[in-house]
Short mmCIF file of C-alpha atoms and ligand atoms in Angstrom, two decimals:
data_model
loop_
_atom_site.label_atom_id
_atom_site.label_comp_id
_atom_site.label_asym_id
_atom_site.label_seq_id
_atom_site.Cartn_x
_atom_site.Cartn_y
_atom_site.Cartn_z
CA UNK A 21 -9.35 -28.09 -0.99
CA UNK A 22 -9.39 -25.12 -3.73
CA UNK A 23 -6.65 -23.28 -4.17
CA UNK A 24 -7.55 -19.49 -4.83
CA UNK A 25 -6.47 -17.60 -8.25
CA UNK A 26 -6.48 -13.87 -9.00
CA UNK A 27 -9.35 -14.12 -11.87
CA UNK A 28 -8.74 -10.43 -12.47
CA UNK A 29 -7.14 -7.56 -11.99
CA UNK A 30 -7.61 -3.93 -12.50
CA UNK A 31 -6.24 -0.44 -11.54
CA UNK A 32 -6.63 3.43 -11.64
CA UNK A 33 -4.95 6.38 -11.08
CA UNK A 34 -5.91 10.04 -11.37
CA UNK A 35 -5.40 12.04 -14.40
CA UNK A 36 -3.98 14.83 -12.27
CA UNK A 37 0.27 14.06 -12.40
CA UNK A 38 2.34 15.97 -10.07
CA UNK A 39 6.43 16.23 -11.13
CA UNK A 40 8.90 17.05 -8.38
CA UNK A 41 9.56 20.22 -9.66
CA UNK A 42 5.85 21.30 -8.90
CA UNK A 43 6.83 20.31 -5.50
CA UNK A 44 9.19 23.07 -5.31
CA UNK A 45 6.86 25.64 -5.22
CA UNK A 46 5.24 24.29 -1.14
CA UNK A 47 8.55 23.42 -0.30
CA UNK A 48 12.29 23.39 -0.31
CA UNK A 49 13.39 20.52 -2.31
CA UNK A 50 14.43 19.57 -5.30
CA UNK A 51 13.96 17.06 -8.44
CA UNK A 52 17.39 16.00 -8.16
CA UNK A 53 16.95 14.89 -4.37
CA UNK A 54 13.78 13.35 -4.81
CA UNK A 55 15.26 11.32 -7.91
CA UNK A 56 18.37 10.69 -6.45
CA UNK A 57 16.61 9.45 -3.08
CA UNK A 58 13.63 7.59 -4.19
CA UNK A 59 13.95 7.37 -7.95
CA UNK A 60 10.01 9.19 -8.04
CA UNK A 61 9.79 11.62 -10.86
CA UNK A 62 6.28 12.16 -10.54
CA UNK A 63 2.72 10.91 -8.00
CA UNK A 64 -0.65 11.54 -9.06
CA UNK A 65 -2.90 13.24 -6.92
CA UNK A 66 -6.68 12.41 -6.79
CA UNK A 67 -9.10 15.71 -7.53
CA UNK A 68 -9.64 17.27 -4.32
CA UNK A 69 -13.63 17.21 -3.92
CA UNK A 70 -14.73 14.62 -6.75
CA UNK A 71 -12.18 11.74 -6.21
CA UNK A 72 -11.83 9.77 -2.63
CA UNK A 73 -10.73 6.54 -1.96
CA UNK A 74 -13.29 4.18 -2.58
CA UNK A 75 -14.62 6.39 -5.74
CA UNK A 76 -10.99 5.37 -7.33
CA UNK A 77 -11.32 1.59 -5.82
CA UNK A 78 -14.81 1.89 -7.98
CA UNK A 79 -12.81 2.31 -11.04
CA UNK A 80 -10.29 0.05 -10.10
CA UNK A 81 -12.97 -3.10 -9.01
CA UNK A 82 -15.29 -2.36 -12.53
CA UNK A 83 -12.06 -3.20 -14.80
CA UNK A 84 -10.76 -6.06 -12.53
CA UNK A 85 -14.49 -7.37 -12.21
CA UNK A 86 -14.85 -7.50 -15.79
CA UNK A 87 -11.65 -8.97 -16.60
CA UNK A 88 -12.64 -12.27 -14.21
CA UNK A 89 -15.88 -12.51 -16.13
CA UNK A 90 -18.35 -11.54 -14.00
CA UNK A 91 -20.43 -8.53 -12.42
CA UNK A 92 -20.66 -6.57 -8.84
CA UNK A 93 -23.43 -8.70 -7.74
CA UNK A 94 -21.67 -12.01 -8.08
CA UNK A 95 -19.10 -10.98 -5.20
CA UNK A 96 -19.62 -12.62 -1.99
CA UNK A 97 -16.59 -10.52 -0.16
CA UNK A 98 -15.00 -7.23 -0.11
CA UNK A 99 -11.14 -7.19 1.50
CA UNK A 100 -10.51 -3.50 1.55
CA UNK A 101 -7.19 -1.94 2.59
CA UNK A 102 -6.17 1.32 3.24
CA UNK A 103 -4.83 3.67 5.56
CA UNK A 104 -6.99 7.26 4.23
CA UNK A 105 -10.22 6.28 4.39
CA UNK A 106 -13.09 8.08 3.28
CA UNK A 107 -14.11 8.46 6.81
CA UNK A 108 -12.37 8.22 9.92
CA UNK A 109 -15.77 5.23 10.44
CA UNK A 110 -17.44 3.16 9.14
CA UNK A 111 -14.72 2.04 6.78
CA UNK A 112 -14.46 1.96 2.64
CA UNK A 113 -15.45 -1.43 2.39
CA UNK A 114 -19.33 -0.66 2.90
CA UNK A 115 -18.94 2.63 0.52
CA UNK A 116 -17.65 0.46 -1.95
CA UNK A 117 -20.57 -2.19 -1.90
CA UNK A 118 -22.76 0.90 -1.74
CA UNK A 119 -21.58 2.43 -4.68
CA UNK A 120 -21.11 -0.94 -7.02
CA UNK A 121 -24.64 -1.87 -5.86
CA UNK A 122 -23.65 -5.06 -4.40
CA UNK A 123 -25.45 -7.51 -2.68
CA UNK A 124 -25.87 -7.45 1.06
CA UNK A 125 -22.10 -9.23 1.41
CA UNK A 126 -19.71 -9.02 4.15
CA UNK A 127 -16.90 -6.09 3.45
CA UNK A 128 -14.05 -6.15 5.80
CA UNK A 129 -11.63 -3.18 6.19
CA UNK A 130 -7.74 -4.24 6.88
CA UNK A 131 -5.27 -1.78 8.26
CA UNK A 132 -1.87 -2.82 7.80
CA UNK A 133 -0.99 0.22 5.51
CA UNK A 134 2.36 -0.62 2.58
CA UNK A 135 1.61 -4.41 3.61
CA UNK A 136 -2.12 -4.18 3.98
CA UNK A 137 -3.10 -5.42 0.11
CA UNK A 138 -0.75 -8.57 0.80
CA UNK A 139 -2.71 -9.11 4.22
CA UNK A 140 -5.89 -8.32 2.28
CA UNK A 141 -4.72 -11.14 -0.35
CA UNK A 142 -4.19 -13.54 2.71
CA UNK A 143 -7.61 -13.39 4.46
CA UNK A 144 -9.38 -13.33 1.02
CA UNK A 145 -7.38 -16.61 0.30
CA UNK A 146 -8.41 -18.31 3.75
CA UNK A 147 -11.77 -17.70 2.35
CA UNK A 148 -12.06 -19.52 -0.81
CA UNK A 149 -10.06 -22.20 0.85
CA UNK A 150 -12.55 -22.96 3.09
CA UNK A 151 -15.15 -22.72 0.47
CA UNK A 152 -16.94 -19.78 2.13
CA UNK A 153 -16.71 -17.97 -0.64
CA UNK A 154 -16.28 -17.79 -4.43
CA UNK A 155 -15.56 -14.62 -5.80
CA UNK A 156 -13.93 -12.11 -3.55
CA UNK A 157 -12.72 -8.59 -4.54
CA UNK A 158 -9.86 -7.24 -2.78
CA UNK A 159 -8.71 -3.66 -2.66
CA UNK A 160 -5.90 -0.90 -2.08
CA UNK A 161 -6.69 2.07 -2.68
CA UNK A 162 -5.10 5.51 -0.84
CA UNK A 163 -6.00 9.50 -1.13
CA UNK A 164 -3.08 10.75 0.52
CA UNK A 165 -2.59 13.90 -0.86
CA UNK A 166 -5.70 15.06 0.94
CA UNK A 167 -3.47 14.64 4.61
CA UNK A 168 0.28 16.08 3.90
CA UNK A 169 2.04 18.10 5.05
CA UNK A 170 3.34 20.35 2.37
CA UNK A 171 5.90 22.43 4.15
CA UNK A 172 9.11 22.08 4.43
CA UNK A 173 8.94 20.44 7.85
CA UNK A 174 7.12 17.39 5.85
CA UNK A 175 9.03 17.20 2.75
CA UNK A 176 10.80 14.00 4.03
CA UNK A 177 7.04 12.49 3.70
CA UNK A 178 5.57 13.97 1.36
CA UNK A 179 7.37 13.86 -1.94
CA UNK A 180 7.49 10.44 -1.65
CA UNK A 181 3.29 9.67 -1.62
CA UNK A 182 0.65 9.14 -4.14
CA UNK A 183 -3.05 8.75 -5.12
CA UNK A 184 -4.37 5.42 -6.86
CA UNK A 185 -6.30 2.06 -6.11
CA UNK A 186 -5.28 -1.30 -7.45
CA UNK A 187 -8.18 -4.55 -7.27
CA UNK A 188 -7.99 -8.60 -8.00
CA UNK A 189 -10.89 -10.76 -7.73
CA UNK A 190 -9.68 -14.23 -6.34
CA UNK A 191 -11.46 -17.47 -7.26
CA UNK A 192 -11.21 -20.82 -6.37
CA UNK A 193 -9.51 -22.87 -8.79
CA UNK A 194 -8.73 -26.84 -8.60
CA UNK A 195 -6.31 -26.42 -11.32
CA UNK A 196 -3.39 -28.44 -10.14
CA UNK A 197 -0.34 -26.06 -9.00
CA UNK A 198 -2.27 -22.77 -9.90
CA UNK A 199 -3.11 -19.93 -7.67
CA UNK A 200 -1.39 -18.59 -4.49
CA UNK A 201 1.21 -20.99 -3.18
CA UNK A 202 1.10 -19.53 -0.16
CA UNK A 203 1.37 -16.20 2.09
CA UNK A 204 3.45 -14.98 5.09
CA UNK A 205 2.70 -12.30 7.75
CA UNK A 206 4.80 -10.94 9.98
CA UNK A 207 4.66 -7.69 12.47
CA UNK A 208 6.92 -6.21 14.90
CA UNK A 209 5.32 -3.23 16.84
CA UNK A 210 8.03 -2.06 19.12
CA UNK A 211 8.86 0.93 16.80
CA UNK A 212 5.50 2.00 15.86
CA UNK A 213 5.12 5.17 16.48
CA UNK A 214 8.46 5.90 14.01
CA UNK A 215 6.32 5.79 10.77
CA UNK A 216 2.70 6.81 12.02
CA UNK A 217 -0.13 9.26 11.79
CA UNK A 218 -1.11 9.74 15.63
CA UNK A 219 -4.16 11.56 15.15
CA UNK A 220 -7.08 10.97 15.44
CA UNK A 221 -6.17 8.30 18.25
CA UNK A 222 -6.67 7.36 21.43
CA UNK A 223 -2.76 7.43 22.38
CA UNK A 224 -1.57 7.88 25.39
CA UNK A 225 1.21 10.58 24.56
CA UNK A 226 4.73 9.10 26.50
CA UNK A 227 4.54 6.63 23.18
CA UNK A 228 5.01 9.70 21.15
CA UNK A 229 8.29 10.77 19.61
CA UNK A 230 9.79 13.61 22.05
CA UNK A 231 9.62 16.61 19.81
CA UNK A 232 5.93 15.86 18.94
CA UNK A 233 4.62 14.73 22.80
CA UNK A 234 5.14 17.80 24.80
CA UNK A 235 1.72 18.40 25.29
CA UNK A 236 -0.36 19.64 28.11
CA UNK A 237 -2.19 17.11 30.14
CA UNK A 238 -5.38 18.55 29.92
CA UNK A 239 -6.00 18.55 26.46
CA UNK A 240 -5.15 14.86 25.85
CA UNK A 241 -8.78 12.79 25.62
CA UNK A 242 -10.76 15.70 25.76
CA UNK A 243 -10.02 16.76 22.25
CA UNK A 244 -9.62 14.56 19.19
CA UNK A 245 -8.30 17.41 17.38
CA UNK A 246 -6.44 20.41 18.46
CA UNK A 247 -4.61 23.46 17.20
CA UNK A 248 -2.03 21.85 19.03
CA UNK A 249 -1.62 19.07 17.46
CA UNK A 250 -1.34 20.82 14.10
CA UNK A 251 1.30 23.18 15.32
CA UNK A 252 2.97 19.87 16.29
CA UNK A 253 2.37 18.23 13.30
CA UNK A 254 0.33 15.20 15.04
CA UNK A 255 -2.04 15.43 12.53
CA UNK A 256 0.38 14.11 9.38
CA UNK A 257 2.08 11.18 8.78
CA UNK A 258 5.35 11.07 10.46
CA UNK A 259 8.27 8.85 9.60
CA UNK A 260 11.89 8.18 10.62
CA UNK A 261 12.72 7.67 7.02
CA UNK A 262 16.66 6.06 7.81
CA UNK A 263 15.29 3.27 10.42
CA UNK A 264 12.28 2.11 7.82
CA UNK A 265 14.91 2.03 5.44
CA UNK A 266 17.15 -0.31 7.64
CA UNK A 267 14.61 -2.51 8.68
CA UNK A 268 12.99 -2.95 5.21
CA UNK A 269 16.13 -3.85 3.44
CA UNK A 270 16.52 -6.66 6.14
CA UNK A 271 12.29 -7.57 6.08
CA UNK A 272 12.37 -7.73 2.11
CA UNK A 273 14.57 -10.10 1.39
CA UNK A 274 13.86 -12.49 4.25
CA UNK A 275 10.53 -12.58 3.94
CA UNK A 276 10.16 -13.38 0.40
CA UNK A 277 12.82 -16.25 1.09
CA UNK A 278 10.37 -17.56 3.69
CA UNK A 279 7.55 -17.65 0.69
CA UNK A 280 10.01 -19.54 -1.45
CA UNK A 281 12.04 -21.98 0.86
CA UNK A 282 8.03 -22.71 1.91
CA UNK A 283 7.60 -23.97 -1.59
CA UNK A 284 10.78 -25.08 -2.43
CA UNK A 285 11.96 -22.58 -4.91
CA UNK A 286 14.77 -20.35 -5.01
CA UNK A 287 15.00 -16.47 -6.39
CA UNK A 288 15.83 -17.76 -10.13
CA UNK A 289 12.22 -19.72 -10.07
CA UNK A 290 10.75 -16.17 -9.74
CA UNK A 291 9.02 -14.73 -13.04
CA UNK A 292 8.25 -11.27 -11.27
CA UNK A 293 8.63 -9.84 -7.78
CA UNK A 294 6.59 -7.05 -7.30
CA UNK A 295 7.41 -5.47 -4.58
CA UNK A 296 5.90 -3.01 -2.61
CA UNK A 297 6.81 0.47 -4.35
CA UNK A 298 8.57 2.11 -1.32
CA UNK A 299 11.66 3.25 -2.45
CA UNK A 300 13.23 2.63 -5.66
CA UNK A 301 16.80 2.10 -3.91
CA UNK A 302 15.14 -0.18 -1.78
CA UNK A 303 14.01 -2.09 -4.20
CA UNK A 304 17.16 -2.22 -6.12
CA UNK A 305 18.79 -3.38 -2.94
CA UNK A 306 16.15 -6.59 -2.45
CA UNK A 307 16.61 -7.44 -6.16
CA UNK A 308 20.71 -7.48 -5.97
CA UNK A 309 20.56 -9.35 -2.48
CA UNK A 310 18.37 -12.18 -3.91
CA UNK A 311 20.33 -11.97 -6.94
CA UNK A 312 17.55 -11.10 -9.92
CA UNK A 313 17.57 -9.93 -13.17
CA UNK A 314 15.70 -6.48 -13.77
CA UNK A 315 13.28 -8.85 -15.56
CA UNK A 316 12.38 -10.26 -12.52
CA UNK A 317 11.23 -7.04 -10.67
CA UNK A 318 8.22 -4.72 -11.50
CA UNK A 319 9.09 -1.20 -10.35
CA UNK A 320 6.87 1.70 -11.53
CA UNK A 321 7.94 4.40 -8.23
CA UNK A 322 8.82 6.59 -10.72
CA UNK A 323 4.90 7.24 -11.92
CA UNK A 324 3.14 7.41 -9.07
CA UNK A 325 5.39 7.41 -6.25
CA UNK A 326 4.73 5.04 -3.16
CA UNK A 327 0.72 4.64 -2.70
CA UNK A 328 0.92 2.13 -0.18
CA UNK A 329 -2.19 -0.20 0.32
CA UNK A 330 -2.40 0.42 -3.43
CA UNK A 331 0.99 -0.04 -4.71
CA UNK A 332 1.23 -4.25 -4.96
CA UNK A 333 -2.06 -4.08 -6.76
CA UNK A 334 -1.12 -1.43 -9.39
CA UNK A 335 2.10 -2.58 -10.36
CA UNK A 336 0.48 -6.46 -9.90
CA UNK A 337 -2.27 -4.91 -12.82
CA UNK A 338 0.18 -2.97 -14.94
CA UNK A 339 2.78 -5.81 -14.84
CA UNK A 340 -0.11 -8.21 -16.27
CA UNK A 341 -1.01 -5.62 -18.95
CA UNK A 342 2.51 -4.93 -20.00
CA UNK A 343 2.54 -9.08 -20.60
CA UNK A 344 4.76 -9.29 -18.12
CA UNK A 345 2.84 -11.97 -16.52
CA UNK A 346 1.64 -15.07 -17.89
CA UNK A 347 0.09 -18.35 -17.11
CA UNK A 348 1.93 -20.84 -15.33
CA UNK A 349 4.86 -17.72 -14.01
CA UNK A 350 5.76 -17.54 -10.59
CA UNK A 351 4.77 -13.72 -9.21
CA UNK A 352 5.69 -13.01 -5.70
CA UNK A 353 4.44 -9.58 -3.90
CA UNK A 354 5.95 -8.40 -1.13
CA UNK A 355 5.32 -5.91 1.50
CA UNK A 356 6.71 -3.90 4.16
CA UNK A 357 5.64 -0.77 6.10
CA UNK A 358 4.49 1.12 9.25
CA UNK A 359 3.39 -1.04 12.52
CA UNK A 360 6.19 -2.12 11.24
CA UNK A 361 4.13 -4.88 9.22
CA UNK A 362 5.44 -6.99 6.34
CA UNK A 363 4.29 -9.64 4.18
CA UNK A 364 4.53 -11.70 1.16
CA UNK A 365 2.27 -14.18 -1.33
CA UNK A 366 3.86 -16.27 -3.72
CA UNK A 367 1.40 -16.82 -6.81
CA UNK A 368 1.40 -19.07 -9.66
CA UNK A 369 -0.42 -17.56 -12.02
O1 UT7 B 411 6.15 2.72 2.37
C1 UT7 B 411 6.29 2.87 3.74
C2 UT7 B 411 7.66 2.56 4.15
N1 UT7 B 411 8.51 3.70 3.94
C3 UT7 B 411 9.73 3.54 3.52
O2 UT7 B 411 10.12 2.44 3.24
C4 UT7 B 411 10.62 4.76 3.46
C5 UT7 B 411 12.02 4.38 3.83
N2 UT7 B 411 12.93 5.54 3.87
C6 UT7 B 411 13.27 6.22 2.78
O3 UT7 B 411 12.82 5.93 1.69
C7 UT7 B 411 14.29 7.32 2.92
O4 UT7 B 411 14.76 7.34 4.25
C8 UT7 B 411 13.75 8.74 2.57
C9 UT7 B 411 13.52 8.83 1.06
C10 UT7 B 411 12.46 9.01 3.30
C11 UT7 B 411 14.75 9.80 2.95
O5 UT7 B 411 15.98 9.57 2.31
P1 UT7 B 411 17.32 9.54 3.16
O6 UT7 B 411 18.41 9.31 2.20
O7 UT7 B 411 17.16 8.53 4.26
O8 UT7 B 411 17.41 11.01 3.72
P2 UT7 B 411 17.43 11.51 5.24
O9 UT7 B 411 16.07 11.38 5.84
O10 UT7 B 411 18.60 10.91 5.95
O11 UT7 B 411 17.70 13.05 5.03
C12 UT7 B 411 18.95 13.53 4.46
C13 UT7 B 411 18.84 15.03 4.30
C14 UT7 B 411 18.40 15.75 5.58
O12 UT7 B 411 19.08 16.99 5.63
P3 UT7 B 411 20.40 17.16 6.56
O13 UT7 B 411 19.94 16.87 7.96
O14 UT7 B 411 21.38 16.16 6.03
O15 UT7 B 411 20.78 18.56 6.30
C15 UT7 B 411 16.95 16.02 5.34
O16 UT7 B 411 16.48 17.15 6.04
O17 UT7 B 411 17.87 15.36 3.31
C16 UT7 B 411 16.93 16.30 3.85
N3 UT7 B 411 15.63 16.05 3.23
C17 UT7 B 411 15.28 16.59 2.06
N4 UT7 B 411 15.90 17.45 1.24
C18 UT7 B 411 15.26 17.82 0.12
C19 UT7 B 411 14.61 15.25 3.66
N5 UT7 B 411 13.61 15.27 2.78
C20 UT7 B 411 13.99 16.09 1.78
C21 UT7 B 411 13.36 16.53 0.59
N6 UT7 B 411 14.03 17.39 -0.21
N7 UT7 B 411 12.15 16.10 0.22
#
């Protein structure tokens, strides 16, 4: 049975970089909380009418396309993850075969938002394992800055978010050893609704957080959107930011010792962990817990900020082109995020 290897990977983000301290002027916050909090010093923020989602996962796909040797119309699969898609449906992974001009292939949309590129890497892998396919092109990309909420009321949120799109084309390789060891997923939905986006949804509204649910029973199913909502804030992302940060110091760590006792290694076998690029002081916790050098973790929070679905795959790419990553290391990416939903892939590259 193959094994699947990344072949190549590729990233973009827009030119358009936003420092905390141009944050000040929607809200009241500061650079030294932001820093001091999250370690971010700056996000980038996609144009608002020329640049969406899949248009940056275009950019992204050409360079990590090219870089595996081949062209659009020699992939057989598109993995696509995100959680701001171009449209609400169908999803980005039939824009993006649209716009690369690709053949008539499947495209499948994941949405498992910060771990949704590790999921994406998963199914993708199943895929060349079974010999379906041969050259599959998976995707995070987000456009968040289209969807916060710039007040004050979201500044817990919003300072922390980004723009970009990362991209890897997996092949099959029978190179003994190479390619992804293996990958672990793991969800847990009982707190769900603490780091969400509840509209547009079907919800029934006793799931909601109190504050945000006290709604009239009329409304609810015969409106997708209402004024409402906004006034409530339903319509942005909404996060209990001191119970993520609990669970994910706890998810990290064990779930990236799951990918390793599963192939009998230990922390020190690990070349680079790049892990998902939530928090810097959560990352800075998972590295001390298992133990590793800076060496042996990838952070770049601090340029773009968290972009979720994207984040893995542009620090994966920028890792790679720093020569960070060679052949024969050991990479391991890890997620965690809303649903709550985690994951992790351990790669020989
Ligand atoms: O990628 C998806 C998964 N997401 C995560 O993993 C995020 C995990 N959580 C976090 O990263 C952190 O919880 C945050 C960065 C979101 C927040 O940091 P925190 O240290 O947990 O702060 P907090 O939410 O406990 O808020 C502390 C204070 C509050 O004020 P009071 O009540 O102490 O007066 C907040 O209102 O900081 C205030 N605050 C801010 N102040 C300035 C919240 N956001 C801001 C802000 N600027 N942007």
């Amino acid at each position: 049975m193959p094994q699947s290897k990344i072949a190549g990977t590729g990233f973009y983000v827009p030119q358009n970089a936003v420092s905390n301290n141009d944050l000040t002027k929607y809200m009241d916050t500061s650079d030294e909380w932001i820093q001091e909090r999250t370690g971010i010093k700056e996000r980038r923020y996609a144009h608002r009418t020329n640049e969406t989602t899949t248009t940056m996962a275009v950019e992204a796909s050409k360079i990590a396309i090219e870089r595996a040797g081949i062209t659009p119309q020699d992939i057989d699969f598109i993995v696509f993850a995100t959680l701001s898609p171009d449209y609400y449906f169908p999803g980005c992974g039939v824009l993006l075969q649209r716009a690369m001009q690709m053949k008539e292939i499947g495209a499948l949309d994941i949405r498992n938002q910060c771990s949704g590129f590790v999921y994406a890497l998963s199914v993708a892998d199943q895929f060349i394992k079974t010999g379906m396919y041969k050259n599959i092109l998976v995707v995070g990309s987000e456009k968040h800055s289209f969807g916060l909420d710039f007040s004050t009321r979201g500044r817990n949120v919003s300072v922390i978010f980004g723009d970009g799109a990362g991209a890897v084309v997996l092949q099959p390789t029978t190179k003994e050893g190479q390619g992804i060891l293996s990958t672990h997923l793991h969800s847990d939905g009982e707190s769900a609704e603490i780091l969400a986006m509840y509209n547009p949804g079907t919800h029934a509204n006793h799931w909601l957080p109190q504050k945000l649910a006290d709604f009239d029973e009329a409304e609810i199913g015969e409106m997708f959107f209402s004024h409402d909502m906004i006034d409530k804030a339903q319509v942005f992302p909404n996060m209990d930011g001191p119970a993520v940060f609990k669970k994910a110091v706890v998810k990290f760590p064990e779930v990236i010792m799951e990918a390793l006792t599963a192939n009998n290694l230990t922390p020190a076998d690990i070349t680079v962990l790049i892990p998902h690029q939530a928090n810097l002081r959560i990352a800075e916790f998972v590295q001390k817990k298992l133990g590793l050098s800076n060496e042996q973790v990838y952070n770049n929070i601090q340029k773009y900020g968290n972009t979720t679905a994207a984040s893995v795959p542009i620090a994966l790419c920028e890792a790679w082109e720093a020569g960070k990553i060679k052949e024969g290391d050991l990479v391991c990416l890890a997620a965690f995020g809303s649903g709550f939903t985690w994951a992790s892939a351990l790669v020989r590259w």
